[in-house]
Tab-separated table of C-alpha atoms in Angstrom:
chain	number	residue	atom	x	y	z
A	1	MET	CA	92.335	92.132	-16.982
A	2	LEU	CA	92.059	88.955	-19.020
A	3	LYS	CA	89.546	87.502	-16.541
A	4	LEU	CA	87.310	90.568	-16.821
A	5	THR	CA	87.394	90.366	-20.606
A	6	MET	CA	86.455	86.670	-20.537
A	7	ILE	CA	83.590	87.332	-18.099
A	8	GLY	CA	82.313	90.177	-20.293
A	9	VAL	CA	82.413	88.036	-23.444
A	10	GLY	CA	80.629	85.207	-21.606
A	11	ALA	CA	77.910	87.547	-20.376
A	12	VAL	CA	77.321	88.942	-23.868
A	13	SER	CA	77.166	85.422	-25.335
A	14	ALA	CA	74.673	84.308	-22.682
A	15	ALA	CA	72.501	87.371	-23.331
A	16	GLU	CA	72.350	86.572	-27.040
A	17	LEU	CA	71.039	83.059	-26.334
A	18	LEU	CA	68.026	84.327	-24.409
A	19	PRO	CA	64.860	84.561	-26.482
A	20	SER	CA	63.495	87.981	-27.268
A	21	PRO	CA	60.118	88.833	-25.704
A	22	ALA	CA	57.091	88.152	-27.882
A	23	SER	CA	55.133	91.119	-29.123
A	24	ALA	CA	51.359	91.024	-28.819
A	25	LYS	CA	49.000	91.872	-31.645
A	26	THR	CA	46.957	95.009	-31.283
A	27	VAL	CA	43.305	94.438	-30.456
A	28	ASP	CA	40.604	96.077	-32.555
A	29	LEU	CA	37.875	96.734	-29.983
A	30	ASP	CA	35.205	97.358	-32.610
A	31	GLN	CA	35.829	93.921	-34.111
A	32	LYS	CA	35.977	92.322	-30.660
A	33	ARG	CA	32.594	93.721	-29.623
A	34	LYS	CA	30.888	92.924	-32.921
A	35	ALA	CA	27.808	90.751	-32.616
A	36	ARG	CA	28.466	87.401	-34.271
A	37	TYR	CA	25.384	85.402	-33.316
A	38	ARG	CA	22.482	85.942	-35.647
A	39	SER	CA	19.330	84.174	-34.519
A	40	ASP	CA	17.670	84.593	-37.900
A	41	SER	CA	20.467	82.949	-39.916
A	42	GLN	CA	19.827	79.764	-41.863
A	43	GLU	CA	22.476	77.861	-39.913
A	44	VAL	CA	20.869	78.647	-36.559
A	45	ARG	CA	17.409	77.707	-37.791
A	46	ASN	CA	18.742	74.416	-39.193
A	47	PHE	CA	20.537	73.650	-35.925
A	48	TYR	CA	17.381	74.045	-33.850
A	49	ARG	CA	15.289	72.206	-36.436
A	50	VAL	CA	17.655	69.221	-36.584
A	51	ASN	CA	18.452	69.107	-32.863
A	52	ALA	CA	14.906	69.522	-31.619
A	53	TYR	CA	14.138	67.400	-28.573
A	54	PRO	CA	10.968	65.252	-28.579
A	55	GLY	CA	9.518	66.893	-25.458
A	56	ALA	CA	10.012	70.419	-26.755
A	57	ARG	CA	7.400	70.221	-29.487
């Protein structure tokens, strides 16, 4: 009886040491599918102006 009690206490202690599973964040599909690239933005125009290659003109 004492052995069974010790095994049970050991099993419970070992189970408490295991990490709990991580929970994932919910995904907002509308935000995920939102268009982020805007070809008419100032940043995009500056990028192509500054990084223009000599042969492309």
